[in-house]
Amino acid sequence: MNTSPTVLPAGATTTSFGAPPRRAGRRRLARLLPTPLWWRDACGAFVWCTMLVVVALWVVGGGVQELAQVGTALTSIGRLSGLVASDLLLIQVLLMARIPMVERTFGQDELARRHRWVGFSSFNLMLVHIAAITLGYAATSPNGLWATIVDFIVNYPGMLLAVAGTVIVVGVTITSIRVARARLRYESWHLLHLYAYLGLGLALPHQLWTGKDFLTSRVATVFWWTLWVVAAVSVLIWRVGQPLWRSLRHRLVVEQVRAENDQVTTVVMRGRMLHRLPVRAGQFFQWRFLDGPGFTRANPYSLSAAPDGRTLRITAAHLGDGSARLASLRPGTRVFFEGPYGRLHEGVRTRRKILLMASGIGITPMRALLEELDQRPGEVTLLYRAGSEKGRILVDELSALAGRRQARLFVVTGRRATRRSSWLPEHAAHLGDVEALRQLVPDVANHDVFICGSPGWMDAAEQAVLRAGVPPENVHIERFAY
Ligand SMILES: Cc1cc2nc3c(=O)[nH]c(=O)nc-3n(C[C@H](O)[C@H](O)[C@H](O)COP(=O)(O)OP(=O)(O)OC[C@H]3O[C@@H](n4cnc5c(N)ncnc54)[C@H](O)[C@@H]3O)c2cc1C
């Protein structure tokens, strides 16, 4: 690597040598299906349509007329909030069902954020539903509040199950509040979170057996059954069936385990017919290594090398038990996987020029992208931010790749800036974020930018590229935590 002529002081380096590559030995890979822009609108329209149908059914069922008196008004509001809460609960399930169209359109980090927002909205509406229905019935009953509650639970079909379901959903929601979640191990939180499916299942009978809107209208019955069946079938197909089928079909086994340093491990896996797997550099899978207890937990890792139709490779930092265990994997260990997932791939590209920005372990998908992206000399720039010389990984590979592909590589090393949020290290923080970026990539505004790294650094990097004139739709991001 040559020292860069740019103003970034120590550690800023660039390479540019050699002839364009001929990538030998690669099989013809499965085609990555396009993701049309209208899919986003179609998904949004679907959600709003279901909401519209729910409200329309409530109106047709006399919901508006019932607002005339206090008692019936409360019951009516309770019914509407319960129906919208149910709709949102099912939307929540659909958001996380890994439906290819939805996953490819939004990406899992955005889906997780939306799932969280929809979840809390649905939970709040469920509380309104319980309170309003109970008060509404109590207002029109001679028995008072407590007798009405007991009557509900004991005499209405499915209500006891609904109470149990509600308790579970309350537990899941409380553990998802940020403060509570931060205190739990990820695996414990995730396991608890899966109980939401049980809570949802337990709430169904009361809707079917006592819900006026379910029982009185054929259209309503068909609508709700369709939504429930679509949600259940989606989960079964894309969260269970497809991962199982792909894992069995491709029979992935660990081929090689290599230490990049004492905190980072690379694992190469070999499988059958991998050229049929529609995966691209920059994407990730959920991995399960069948090496003993603990295989039930899946961890997401991006590919750290471009898929070649024969092998898949990941590189992981040892953060907790799951990632540290990778270092002791033995060749021959079977691997189950879910995926590929993620939007950080060639398919989202809209421009010839690409800037890849990575910090820390976020270099893994960028390493794969640098290898795979279709590029002419000088079209791709990789900017790799590392905390220290010791913490830099894959640098030899990056240099060799940048050389072969005639890409530009900048490795910017140094402790993170403490005085302000910045993508630059402390020793370069006197420079403006945009100014420094423009010095390395003068025409940055004409690039598609891919960003992956630690959360704070990614925010600073995103801000810098946006302020440098890159339109938001040309900034592509993969978060390693959500
Ligand atoms: C899309 C994506 C791609 C990733 N790619 C890489 C990569 O290429 N290399 C790499 O070193 N790391 C990557 N990570 C991070 C990696 O998944 C976590 O560091 C790893 O799962 C930690 O597991 P653990 O059991 O060692 O630690 P834990 O202590 O169990 O978890 C530490 C933290 O990791 C995150 N995490 C753990 N399991 C999951 C999960 N199943 N889903 C989402 N987040 C989880 C949580 O934020 C958790 O707080 C990626 C994460 C995501 C979401």
XYZ file of C-alpha atoms and ligand atoms in Angstrom:
535
model
C 0.000 0.000 0.000
C 1.204 3.519 -0.712
C 0.814 6.395 1.657
C -2.035 8.616 0.582
C -1.321 12.138 -0.594
C -4.482 13.308 1.188
C -4.583 15.510 4.257
C -5.698 12.710 6.537
C -2.549 12.312 8.673
C -1.457 8.907 9.936
C -2.948 5.680 8.703
C -4.654 7.008 5.577
C -3.468 4.807 2.771
C -4.457 4.037 -0.750
C -3.650 1.368 -3.258
C -4.037 1.264 -6.983
C -2.152 -1.263 -9.007
C -2.404 -4.252 -11.343
C -4.705 -5.260 -14.172
C -8.440 -5.944 -13.928
C -9.207 -9.435 -12.670
C -10.357 -12.554 -14.383
C -12.131 -14.359 -11.627
C -11.297 -17.945 -12.332
C -13.074 -20.999 -10.991
C -16.419 -19.321 -10.279
C -19.593 -21.117 -11.169
C -22.434 -19.311 -12.834
C -24.455 -18.105 -9.840
C -28.225 -18.090 -9.404
C -29.726 -14.833 -10.621
C -30.560 -12.280 -7.968
C -34.159 -11.282 -8.560
C -34.801 -7.547 -8.931
C -36.596 -5.541 -6.246
C -38.956 -3.132 -8.057
C -39.422 0.231 -6.349
C -43.219 -0.114 -6.427
C -43.009 -3.036 -3.984
C -42.559 -0.566 -1.115
C -45.771 1.235 -2.063
C -47.577 -2.075 -2.598
C -46.625 -3.278 0.897
C -47.742 0.037 2.426
C -50.996 -0.047 0.444
C -51.695 -3.597 1.663
C -51.320 -2.546 5.309
C -53.550 0.536 4.912
C -56.144 -1.516 2.993
C -56.448 -4.034 5.825
C -56.920 -1.126 8.240
C -59.540 0.413 5.977
C -61.447 -2.871 5.755
C -61.364 -3.236 9.552
C -62.814 0.255 10.074
C -65.367 -0.237 7.272
C -66.577 -3.486 8.839
C -66.939 -1.734 12.182
C -68.973 1.050 10.553
C -71.181 -1.451 8.690
C -71.633 -3.359 11.959
C -73.249 -0.273 13.540
C -70.111 1.028 15.257
C -70.885 4.679 14.520
C -74.531 4.548 15.691
C -73.416 2.981 18.954
C -71.397 6.081 19.736
C -74.652 7.885 20.630
C -74.816 6.593 24.238
C -72.045 6.379 26.826
C -72.273 2.657 27.581
C -72.544 1.453 23.988
C -70.003 4.069 22.865
C -67.386 2.578 25.179
C -68.149 -0.923 23.911
C -68.011 0.284 20.329
C -64.666 2.039 20.819
C -63.450 -1.088 22.592
C -64.462 -3.196 19.593
C -62.759 -0.906 17.101
C -59.523 -0.682 19.106
C -59.516 -4.471 19.573
C -59.986 -5.049 15.849
C -57.262 -2.581 14.837
C -54.974 -4.107 17.526
C -55.585 -7.589 16.048
C -54.897 -6.296 12.561
C -51.624 -4.703 13.698
C -50.620 -7.873 15.554
C -51.001 -9.853 12.356
C -49.139 -7.181 10.384
C -46.383 -7.495 12.978
C -46.172 -11.219 12.337
C -46.099 -10.618 8.584
C -43.292 -8.063 8.981
C -41.069 -10.680 10.622
C -42.176 -13.653 8.504
C -39.220 -13.154 6.113
C -41.578 -12.922 3.135
C -39.061 -12.437 0.292
C -40.888 -9.450 -1.243
C -41.066 -7.669 2.114
C -37.551 -8.615 3.213
C -35.975 -7.539 -0.049
C -37.903 -4.264 -0.086
C -37.226 -3.052 3.442
C -34.288 -5.056 4.822
C -34.359 -6.618 8.268
C -33.151 -3.619 10.243
C -35.960 -1.406 8.944
C -38.451 -4.246 9.380
C -37.320 -4.729 12.977
C -37.813 -1.008 13.649
C -41.272 -1.038 12.064
C -42.169 -4.284 13.868
C -41.261 -2.596 17.150
C -43.344 0.505 16.394
C -46.355 -1.517 15.189
C -45.971 -3.770 18.250
C -46.178 -0.950 20.762
C -49.114 0.641 18.879
C -50.962 -2.658 18.841
C -50.232 -3.190 22.548
C -51.585 0.258 23.475
C -54.729 -0.356 21.440
C -55.151 -3.724 23.150
C -55.113 -1.942 26.534
C -57.739 0.525 25.235
C -59.791 -2.454 24.004
C -59.750 -4.200 27.373
C -60.522 -1.037 29.359
C -63.239 0.298 27.044
C -65.056 -3.035 26.574
C -65.030 -3.725 30.312
C -66.254 -0.241 31.252
C -68.825 -0.305 28.461
C -70.336 -3.604 29.622
C -70.183 -2.491 33.259
C -72.033 0.732 32.388
C -74.961 -1.189 30.889
C -74.986 -3.974 33.494
C -76.661 -3.745 36.904
C -73.849 -5.807 38.502
C -71.030 -3.243 38.610
C -67.432 -3.391 37.411
C -65.952 -6.377 39.295
C -68.916 -8.654 38.668
C -68.720 -7.755 34.965
C -65.031 -8.660 34.846
C -65.667 -12.018 36.552
C -68.660 -12.627 34.262
C -66.476 -11.942 31.215
C -63.748 -14.321 32.219
C -65.956 -17.150 33.480
C -68.928 -17.108 31.147
C -67.711 -15.849 27.768
C -66.200 -18.545 25.552
C -62.477 -18.157 24.911
C -62.044 -15.318 27.426
C -59.902 -17.282 29.880
C -57.526 -18.118 27.044
C -57.566 -14.467 25.952
C -56.589 -13.396 29.487
C -53.669 -15.849 29.428
C -52.697 -14.560 25.963
C -52.870 -10.957 27.227
C -50.594 -11.742 30.183
C -48.052 -13.254 27.772
C -48.222 -10.286 25.395
C -47.805 -7.879 28.347
C -44.690 -9.843 29.422
C -43.252 -9.793 25.892
C -43.922 -6.058 25.551
C -42.346 -5.200 28.908
C -39.189 -7.149 28.041
C -39.022 -5.260 24.738
C -38.872 -1.839 26.372
C -35.295 -0.673 25.800
C -34.285 -0.447 29.476
C -35.543 -3.958 30.201
C -34.147 -5.404 26.986
C -30.675 -4.035 27.678
C -30.581 -6.068 30.907
C -31.355 -9.371 29.174
C -29.070 -11.591 27.134
C -30.072 -11.395 23.479
C -30.954 -15.117 23.417
C -33.126 -14.880 26.553
C -34.936 -11.847 25.168
C -35.453 -13.539 21.797
C -36.797 -16.721 23.391
C -39.251 -14.703 25.493
C -40.190 -12.743 22.411
C -41.203 -15.915 20.571
C -43.899 -16.430 23.213
C -45.780 -13.613 21.479
C -46.875 -16.219 18.919
C -48.435 -18.217 21.777
C -50.118 -15.090 23.154
C -51.526 -14.362 19.723
C -52.778 -17.940 19.333
C -54.527 -17.816 22.715
C -56.312 -14.573 21.817
C -57.798 -16.012 18.637
C -60.644 -18.105 20.158
C -62.267 -15.141 21.959
C -62.283 -13.221 18.697
C -63.849 -16.179 16.896
C -66.370 -17.169 19.533
C -67.481 -13.867 21.069
C -66.424 -11.153 18.627
C -69.564 -9.573 17.170
C -67.673 -8.409 14.095
C -66.380 -11.890 13.461
C -69.738 -13.603 13.812
C -72.297 -11.317 12.224
C -70.826 -10.670 8.805
C -69.675 -13.231 6.273
C -67.331 -10.673 4.699
C -65.741 -10.042 8.115
C -65.349 -13.754 8.799
C -63.669 -14.332 5.425
C -61.434 -11.264 5.857
C -60.186 -12.223 9.313
C -59.705 -15.893 8.501
C -57.757 -14.946 5.389
C -55.485 -12.636 7.374
C -54.852 -15.248 10.066
C -54.183 -17.991 7.539
C -51.853 -15.765 5.456
C -49.850 -14.859 8.597
C -49.602 -18.465 9.810
C -48.742 -19.885 6.377
C -46.107 -17.167 5.775
C -44.350 -18.021 9.025
C -44.488 -21.744 8.274
C -43.156 -21.333 4.742
C -40.463 -18.687 5.143
C -39.337 -19.050 8.731
C -39.504 -22.837 8.947
C -39.981 -24.591 5.607
C -37.611 -22.708 3.338
C -34.646 -22.599 5.791
C -35.066 -26.318 6.462
C -35.317 -27.136 2.765
C -32.272 -25.050 1.849
C -30.192 -26.424 4.720
C -31.012 -29.993 3.733
C -30.522 -29.315 0.036
C -27.137 -27.611 0.287
C -25.707 -29.755 3.158
C -23.313 -27.088 4.358
C -20.334 -28.249 6.446
C -17.451 -26.349 7.994
C -14.377 -26.726 5.822
C -11.850 -24.426 7.437
C -11.568 -22.301 10.582
C -8.948 -19.577 10.675
C -8.009 -17.025 13.346
C -7.659 -13.511 11.895
C -6.409 -12.427 15.325
C -7.239 -13.508 18.880
C -10.645 -11.776 18.658
C -11.782 -12.556 15.114
C -12.404 -15.894 13.364
C -13.049 -16.744 9.732
C -15.101 -19.838 8.902
C -15.268 -21.289 5.386
C -18.157 -23.661 4.632
C -18.589 -25.985 1.689
C -21.923 -27.215 0.332
C -23.734 -28.886 -2.550
C -25.222 -26.912 -5.431
C -24.463 -23.573 -3.806
C -24.585 -21.946 -7.221
C -28.365 -22.486 -7.032
C -28.611 -20.384 -3.862
C -29.682 -16.848 -4.851
C -27.091 -15.044 -2.727
C -24.817 -12.086 -3.405
C -21.859 -10.442 -1.717
C -23.001 -8.063 1.024
C -25.837 -10.319 2.203
C -26.059 -12.242 5.454
C -27.508 -15.444 6.847
C -28.656 -16.624 10.260
C -26.262 -19.464 11.075
C -26.617 -22.497 13.345
C -23.575 -24.698 13.828
C -24.560 -28.199 14.900
C -21.627 -28.682 17.241
C -23.450 -29.460 20.468
C -25.774 -27.686 22.908
C -26.546 -24.153 21.865
C -27.131 -24.994 18.217
C -30.734 -23.850 18.673
C -29.479 -20.249 18.701
C -28.965 -18.618 15.331
C -26.514 -15.741 14.865
C -26.489 -13.401 11.878
C -23.190 -13.001 10.000
C -22.548 -11.417 6.618
C -20.533 -13.169 3.965
C -16.941 -11.940 4.104
C -16.078 -13.273 0.644
C -18.045 -13.200 -2.587
C -20.007 -16.460 -2.991
C -18.334 -18.610 -5.652
C -20.972 -21.342 -6.007
C -18.948 -23.813 -3.935
C -18.234 -22.169 -0.593
C -19.594 -19.528 1.752
C -17.358 -17.630 4.140
C -17.982 -15.552 7.265
C -15.675 -13.570 9.521
C -16.849 -12.835 13.047
C -15.646 -10.802 16.011
C -15.854 -12.588 19.382
C -18.510 -10.584 21.158
C -20.248 -13.147 23.332
C -20.583 -16.919 23.776
C -22.012 -17.598 20.312
C -19.374 -15.764 18.294
C -16.448 -16.896 20.502
C -17.515 -20.502 19.906
C -16.741 -20.175 16.198
C -13.018 -20.417 16.991
C -13.437 -23.966 18.271
C -15.555 -25.281 15.379
C -14.229 -28.458 13.818
C -14.106 -29.146 10.076
C -17.024 -31.368 9.106
C -19.517 -29.687 11.501
C -22.969 -29.468 9.873
C -24.410 -25.986 9.408
C -28.067 -24.986 9.201
C -28.852 -21.569 7.867
C -31.660 -19.129 7.130
C -31.292 -16.669 4.310
C -29.835 -15.043 2.347
C -31.115 -11.747 3.668
C -30.164 -8.103 3.391
C -30.237 -5.248 0.907
C -26.541 -4.385 0.884
C -25.765 -5.908 -2.506
C -25.166 -5.057 -6.143
C -28.928 -5.271 -6.824
C -29.629 -1.932 -5.071
C -26.954 -0.119 -7.040
C -28.106 2.767 -9.244
C -24.765 4.355 -10.204
C -21.463 3.175 -11.639
C -19.362 4.754 -8.884
C -19.496 3.120 -5.482
C -18.102 4.196 -2.115
C -17.917 1.407 0.457
C -17.554 2.721 4.022
C -16.817 0.311 6.863
C -15.720 0.475 10.443
C -14.592 -2.377 12.693
C -16.184 -5.720 11.924
C -18.475 -3.951 9.415
C -15.651 -4.568 6.947
C -16.932 -8.130 6.330
C -19.712 -7.377 3.798
C -17.545 -4.669 2.207
C -14.710 -7.134 1.648
C -17.169 -9.380 -0.204
C -18.620 -6.461 -2.181
C -15.188 -5.225 -3.222
C -14.571 -8.675 -4.630
C -17.879 -9.102 -6.447
C -19.012 -5.668 -7.670
C -18.933 -5.159 -11.376
C -16.385 -2.338 -11.713
C -14.089 -0.555 -14.078
C -10.756 0.770 -12.784
C -11.262 3.544 -10.219
C -15.037 3.164 -9.950
C -15.035 1.608 -6.489
C -13.508 3.143 -3.364
C -13.307 1.344 -0.015
C -12.864 3.450 3.083
C -12.044 1.234 6.070
C -11.970 2.790 9.526
C -10.181 0.771 12.230
C -9.532 1.612 15.873
C -5.933 0.417 15.934
C -3.296 -1.304 13.814
C -3.896 -4.484 15.807
C -7.652 -4.311 15.299
C -7.445 -4.125 11.502
C -8.490 -7.350 9.837
C -8.373 -8.757 6.312
C -6.055 -5.917 5.269
C -3.796 -8.107 3.109
C -6.843 -9.483 1.303
C -8.283 -6.004 0.863
C -5.021 -4.715 -0.575
C -4.740 -7.644 -2.961
C -8.359 -7.275 -4.065
C -8.073 -3.508 -4.500
C -4.979 -4.129 -6.570
C -6.569 -6.799 -8.754
C -9.744 -4.829 -9.282
C -8.074 -1.428 -9.574
C -10.191 -0.068 -6.764
C -9.059 2.600 -4.316
C -8.524 1.548 -0.706
C -8.173 3.916 2.239
C -7.499 2.454 5.655
C -8.006 5.134 8.282
C -6.679 4.011 11.652
C -6.874 5.678 15.048
C -8.932 5.996 18.215
C -12.461 7.286 17.739
C -13.093 10.998 18.135
C -14.378 11.856 21.570
C -15.141 15.568 21.305
C -17.853 15.199 18.649
C -19.657 12.551 16.659
C -17.484 11.908 13.612
C -16.510 9.165 11.191
C -12.913 10.410 11.521
C -10.441 9.300 14.172
C -9.458 11.649 16.996
C -6.207 12.708 15.316
C -8.108 13.914 12.219
C -11.167 15.296 13.999
C -9.977 18.876 13.474
C -11.015 18.380 9.836
C -14.670 18.673 8.930
C -16.389 15.313 8.246
C -17.488 16.417 4.787
C -14.216 18.154 3.973
C -12.211 15.009 4.814
C -14.590 12.836 2.822
C -14.303 15.113 -0.220
C -10.513 15.017 0.028
C -10.550 11.242 -0.261
C -13.444 11.007 -2.727
C -13.822 14.392 -4.464
C -16.887 13.400 -6.529
C -18.560 11.565 -3.637
C -21.930 13.129 -4.553
C -21.965 10.983 -7.713
C -21.568 7.715 -5.829
C -23.849 5.042 -4.408
C -22.636 4.710 -0.823
C -22.730 1.476 1.190
C -22.185 1.848 4.960
C -21.649 -0.778 7.667
C -20.013 -0.519 11.083
C -20.608 0.431 14.695
C -23.906 2.314 15.257
C -22.489 5.742 16.246
C -19.899 5.683 13.480
C -22.536 4.729 10.899
C -24.712 7.674 11.892
C -21.743 10.058 11.548
C -20.735 8.523 8.208
C -24.305 8.727 6.884
C -24.594 12.373 7.926
C -21.294 13.170 6.209
C -22.248 11.583 2.880
C -25.695 13.202 2.914
C -24.156 16.609 3.618
C -21.636 15.951 0.856
C -24.565 15.783 -1.563
C -25.350 12.071 -1.913
C -29.163 11.694 -2.230
C -30.691 9.583 0.603
C -31.875 6.930 -1.887
C -28.235 6.326 -2.890
C -27.126 5.551 0.676
C -27.414 1.841 1.539
C -26.971 0.720 5.114
C -26.670 -2.583 6.984
C -26.871 -2.452 10.772
C -25.304 -5.238 12.827
C -27.588 -4.550 15.793
C -31.284 -3.689 15.991
C -27.380 -8.319 9.638
C -26.236 -8.622 10.575
C -25.009 -9.013 10.051
C -23.938 -9.251 10.911
N -22.734 -9.623 10.392
C -21.684 -9.819 11.213
C -20.409 -10.193 10.695
O -20.223 -10.369 9.496
N -19.395 -10.356 11.573
C -19.566 -10.167 12.921
O -18.613 -10.313 13.685
N -20.760 -9.823 13.437
C -21.817 -9.657 12.628
N -23.031 -9.320 13.157
C -23.149 -9.194 14.620
C -23.290 -10.599 15.196
O -24.493 -11.178 14.785
C -23.274 -10.554 16.715
O -22.079 -10.000 17.137
C -23.354 -11.965 17.246
O -24.599 -12.538 16.902
C -23.161 -11.927 18.744
O -23.609 -13.143 19.294
P -22.987 -13.708 20.626
O -23.784 -14.891 21.041
O -21.526 -13.901 20.473
O -23.120 -12.497 21.643
P -24.353 -12.079 22.531
O -23.760 -11.548 23.802
O -25.375 -13.153 22.622
O -24.957 -10.899 21.685
C -24.309 -9.653 21.624
C -25.178 -8.719 20.767
O -25.205 -9.213 19.421
C -26.492 -9.005 18.852
N -27.078 -10.312 18.468
C -26.843 -11.524 19.015
N -27.544 -12.478 18.392
C -28.278 -11.839 17.462
C -29.258 -12.259 16.501
N -29.628 -13.537 16.395
N -29.818 -11.311 15.695
C -29.462 -10.017 15.782
N -28.553 -9.558 16.672
C -27.980 -10.451 17.491
C -27.339 -8.323 19.903
O -27.303 -6.929 19.698
C -26.642 -8.654 21.191
O -26.856 -7.677 22.186
C -24.107 -9.108 12.322
C -25.349 -8.732 12.826
C -26.406 -8.490 11.978
C -27.739 -8.096 12.559
